[in-house]
Amino acid sequence: EAQVTQNPRYLITVTGKKLTVTCSQNMNHEYMSWYRQDPGLGLRQIYYSMNVEVTDKGDVPEGYKVSRKEKRNFPLILESPSPNQTSLYFCASKAGREAFFGQGTRLTVV
Amino acid sequence: AQKVTQAQTEISVVEKEDVTLDCVYETRDTTYYLFWYKQPPSGELVFLIRRNSFDEQNEISGRYSWNFQKSTSSFNFTITASQVVDSAVYFCALDNDYKLSFGAGTTVTVRA
């Protein structure tokens, strides 16, 4: 079954404690991206990757890092999380004009 | 730059009423794709429709219908005879090659 898998689904953490949200896809897609969703703002793109070892900033990259060492994985790294990064995060992979989204990760930073 | 505007923040209707969600977009591209997604209370994003910029034919799928008008840069979505299960946040999105640009979303509440 074609899918994008994010882990964890829910995470509560403290300010400053580094964390990684993993994202994996099984469709051999070259393109992957991360979004955050906040009330009244919709989904905003954080980073995207057109292929292995190729990443670029989206609209709201501050405070985030990504890596793309292999095609299937695209982890999102928060080196020093802050409360304003409390949000719902989605990973997506895309082939052509068809996007597949993960189930979402609800992150709370206290 | 591209932008998607969903001016309606919240809509509340009684079951069986029709509800129309507005979506207006801006883009300089001549080729683009438009989408609607549904986000139920469980949080996942559910794909509803994709439309390319060259296809202005309206589409109907069950109780859902879409009206794409390139002249007004609008891609509106109507739910006919709404049901409680239609309660969700609905997002309109515009695709260029490297990102989907989403509107802010419209929360639809259908009351029994």
Coordinates of C-alpha atoms in Angstrom, one line a residue:
Chain A
E1 CA 0.0 0.0 0.0
A2 CA 1.3 3.4 -1.0
Q3 CA 1.9 5.5 2.1
V4 CA 3.8 8.2 3.9
T5 CA 4.6 7.3 7.5
Q6 CA 5.4 9.9 10.2
N7 CA 6.6 9.2 13.7
P8 CA 5.7 10.0 16.3
R9 CA 2.0 10.9 15.9
Y10 CA 2.0 12.9 19.2
L11 CA 4.9 14.4 21.1
I12 CA 5.1 16.7 24.1
T13 CA 8.6 18.1 24.8
V14 CA 10.3 20.8 26.7
T15 CA 11.9 23.9 25.3
G16 CA 15.4 23.4 24.0
K17 CA 15.4 19.6 23.9
K18 CA 16.4 18.4 20.4
L19 CA 13.9 16.2 18.6
T20 CA 13.5 14.5 15.3
V21 CA 10.2 13.7 13.5
T22 CA 10.7 10.9 11.0
C23 CA 9.1 10.6 7.6
S24 CA 9.3 7.7 5.3
Q25 CA 7.6 6.9 2.0
N26 CA 7.4 3.6 0.1
M27 CA 6.6 5.0 -3.4
N28 CA 10.1 5.9 -4.6
H29 CA 9.1 9.5 -5.0
E30 CA 11.9 12.0 -5.6
Y31 CA 10.1 14.9 -4.1
M32 CA 9.3 15.2 -0.3
S33 CA 8.3 18.2 1.8
W34 CA 7.3 19.2 5.3
Y35 CA 4.4 21.5 6.3
R36 CA 3.2 22.9 9.5
Q37 CA -0.5 23.7 10.1
D38 CA -1.6 26.4 12.4
P39 CA -5.1 27.7 13.1
G40 CA -6.1 30.4 10.6
L41 CA -2.9 30.0 8.5
G42 CA -3.5 26.7 6.7
L43 CA -0.5 24.6 5.9
R44 CA 2.8 26.3 5.3
Q45 CA 5.8 24.7 3.7
I46 CA 8.9 24.4 5.9
Y47 CA 11.4 22.6 3.7
Y48 CA 11.3 20.5 0.6
S49 CA 13.6 18.1 -1.2
M50 CA 13.7 17.5 -5.0
N51 CA 15.9 14.5 -4.6
V52 CA 18.6 12.8 -2.4
E53 CA 21.0 15.4 -1.0
V54 CA 19.0 18.2 -2.5
T55 CA 17.0 20.3 0.0
D56 CA 15.6 23.8 0.0
K57 CA 13.8 26.3 2.2
G58 CA 10.1 26.7 2.1
D59 CA 8.1 29.6 3.5
V60 CA 8.9 29.1 7.2
P61 CA 12.2 27.3 7.6
E62 CA 13.5 29.1 10.7
G63 CA 14.2 26.8 13.6
Y64 CA 14.1 23.6 11.5
K65 CA 16.6 21.4 9.7
V66 CA 16.1 18.5 7.3
S67 CA 18.3 15.9 5.7
R68 CA 17.8 13.7 2.7
K69 CA 20.4 11.0 2.7
E70 CA 18.2 8.4 1.0
K71 CA 15.2 8.7 -1.2
R72 CA 12.6 7.2 1.2
N73 CA 13.4 9.2 4.3
F74 CA 13.1 12.9 5.1
P75 CA 13.4 13.6 8.8
L76 CA 12.5 17.0 10.3
I77 CA 14.9 18.1 13.0
L78 CA 14.2 20.7 15.7
E79 CA 17.6 21.5 17.3
S80 CA 16.2 23.7 20.0
P81 CA 12.4 23.6 20.0
S82 CA 10.5 26.6 21.3
P83 CA 6.8 27.0 22.2
N84 CA 6.1 28.8 18.9
Q85 CA 6.9 25.5 17.1
T86 CA 3.9 23.9 18.8
S87 CA 1.9 22.9 15.7
L88 CA 0.6 20.0 13.6
Y89 CA 3.2 18.8 11.1
F90 CA 2.7 17.0 7.9
C91 CA 5.2 15.3 5.7
A92 CA 4.3 14.8 2.0
S93 CA 5.8 13.1 -1.0
K94 CA 4.8 13.8 -4.5
A95 CA 5.1 12.4 -8.0
G96 CA 3.9 14.7 -10.7
R97 CA 0.8 16.5 -9.4
E98 CA -0.2 13.8 -7.0
A99 CA 0.7 14.4 -3.4
F100 CA 0.6 11.9 -0.5
F101 CA 0.5 13.1 3.0
G102 CA 1.4 11.4 6.3
Q103 CA -1.0 11.2 9.1
G104 CA 0.4 14.2 10.9
T105 CA 2.5 14.8 14.0
R106 CA 1.0 16.9 16.8
L107 CA 3.9 18.6 18.6
T108 CA 3.6 20.5 21.8
V109 CA 6.6 22.4 23.2
V110 CA 6.2 23.5 26.8
Chain B
A1 CA 4.5 34.2 -5.9
Q2 CA 1.3 32.4 -5.6
K3 CA -1.5 32.7 -3.1
V4 CA -4.7 31.0 -2.2
T5 CA -7.5 32.8 -0.3
Q6 CA -10.4 31.2 1.5
A7 CA -12.3 34.1 2.8
Q8 CA -14.8 32.1 4.8
T9 CA -13.3 31.1 8.1
E10 CA -16.3 29.1 9.4
I11 CA -19.6 28.0 8.0
S12 CA -22.4 26.4 10.1
V13 CA -25.4 24.8 8.4
V14 CA -28.2 22.5 9.3
E15 CA -28.2 19.0 7.9
K16 CA -29.5 18.8 4.3
E17 CA -28.6 22.4 3.5
D18 CA -26.2 23.1 0.7
V19 CA -23.0 24.8 1.5
T20 CA -20.5 26.5 -0.9
L21 CA -16.9 27.1 -0.1
D22 CA -15.1 29.8 -1.9
C23 CA -11.5 29.7 -3.1
V24 CA -9.7 32.4 -5.0
Y25 CA -6.1 32.0 -6.2
E26 CA -3.3 34.1 -7.6
T27 CA -0.5 32.7 -9.8
R28 CA 1.7 33.9 -12.7
D29 CA 2.0 30.4 -14.0
T30 CA -0.1 29.5 -17.1
T31 CA -0.1 25.8 -16.1
Y32 CA -1.1 24.9 -12.6
Y33 CA -3.2 22.5 -10.6
L34 CA -5.8 23.2 -8.0
F35 CA -6.9 20.9 -5.2
W36 CA -9.4 20.5 -2.5
Y37 CA -8.6 18.6 0.7
K38 CA -10.8 17.6 3.6
Q39 CA -9.5 17.4 7.2
P40 CA -11.9 15.6 9.5
P41 CA -11.6 16.0 13.3
S42 CA -9.2 13.0 13.3
G43 CA -6.7 15.3 11.6
E44 CA -5.6 13.5 8.4
L45 CA -5.7 15.2 5.0
V46 CA -8.1 13.6 2.6
F47 CA -7.7 14.3 -1.1
L48 CA -11.0 15.3 -2.8
I49 CA -10.2 16.7 -6.2
R50 CA -7.4 17.8 -8.6
R51 CA -8.0 20.2 -11.5
N52 CA -5.5 21.4 -14.1
S53 CA -5.6 25.0 -15.4
F54 CA -6.7 23.9 -18.9
D55 CA -9.8 22.0 -17.8
E56 CA -12.6 24.4 -16.8
Q57 CA -15.2 21.7 -17.0
N58 CA -17.2 21.6 -13.8
E59 CA -17.2 18.3 -11.9
I60 CA -19.7 16.5 -9.8
S61 CA -18.9 13.5 -7.5
G62 CA -21.9 12.4 -5.5
R63 CA -22.9 15.3 -3.3
Y64 CA -19.8 17.2 -4.1
S65 CA -19.4 19.6 -7.0
W66 CA -16.7 22.0 -8.1
N67 CA -16.9 25.2 -10.2
F68 CA -13.6 26.3 -11.8
Q69 CA -13.7 29.7 -13.4
K70 CA -10.3 30.8 -14.7
S71 CA -11.6 34.3 -15.6
T72 CA -12.2 35.0 -12.0
S73 CA -9.4 32.8 -10.6
S74 CA -11.9 30.9 -8.5
F75 CA -12.3 27.2 -7.7
N76 CA -15.4 26.9 -5.5
F77 CA -16.7 23.8 -3.9
T78 CA -20.3 22.9 -3.1
I79 CA -21.6 20.2 -0.8
T80 CA -25.2 19.4 -1.6
A81 CA -27.6 18.1 1.1
S82 CA -24.9 18.3 3.7
Q83 CA -24.6 15.6 6.4
V84 CA -23.0 15.6 9.8
V85 CA -20.1 13.6 8.4
D86 CA -19.2 16.6 6.2
S87 CA -18.1 18.5 9.3
A88 CA -14.5 19.2 8.8
V89 CA -11.9 21.8 7.7
Y90 CA -11.7 22.1 4.0
F91 CA -8.5 23.4 2.3
C92 CA -8.1 24.7 -1.2
A93 CA -4.5 24.4 -2.6
L94 CA -2.6 25.5 -5.7
D95 CA 0.3 23.5 -7.0
N96 CA 3.4 24.6 -8.8
D97 CA 6.3 22.2 -9.3
Y98 CA 7.8 22.4 -5.8
K99 CA 5.1 23.2 -3.4
L100 CA 1.4 23.2 -2.7
S101 CA 0.2 26.6 -1.5
F102 CA -2.8 26.2 0.9
G103 CA -5.5 28.5 1.8
A104 CA -6.2 29.1 5.5
G105 CA -9.1 26.6 5.4
T106 CA -12.8 26.8 6.0
T107 CA -14.3 25.0 9.0
V108 CA -17.7 23.5 8.1
T109 CA -20.0 22.5 10.9
V110 CA -23.1 20.6 10.0
R111 CA -25.7 20.4 12.8
A112 CA -28.2 17.6 13.0

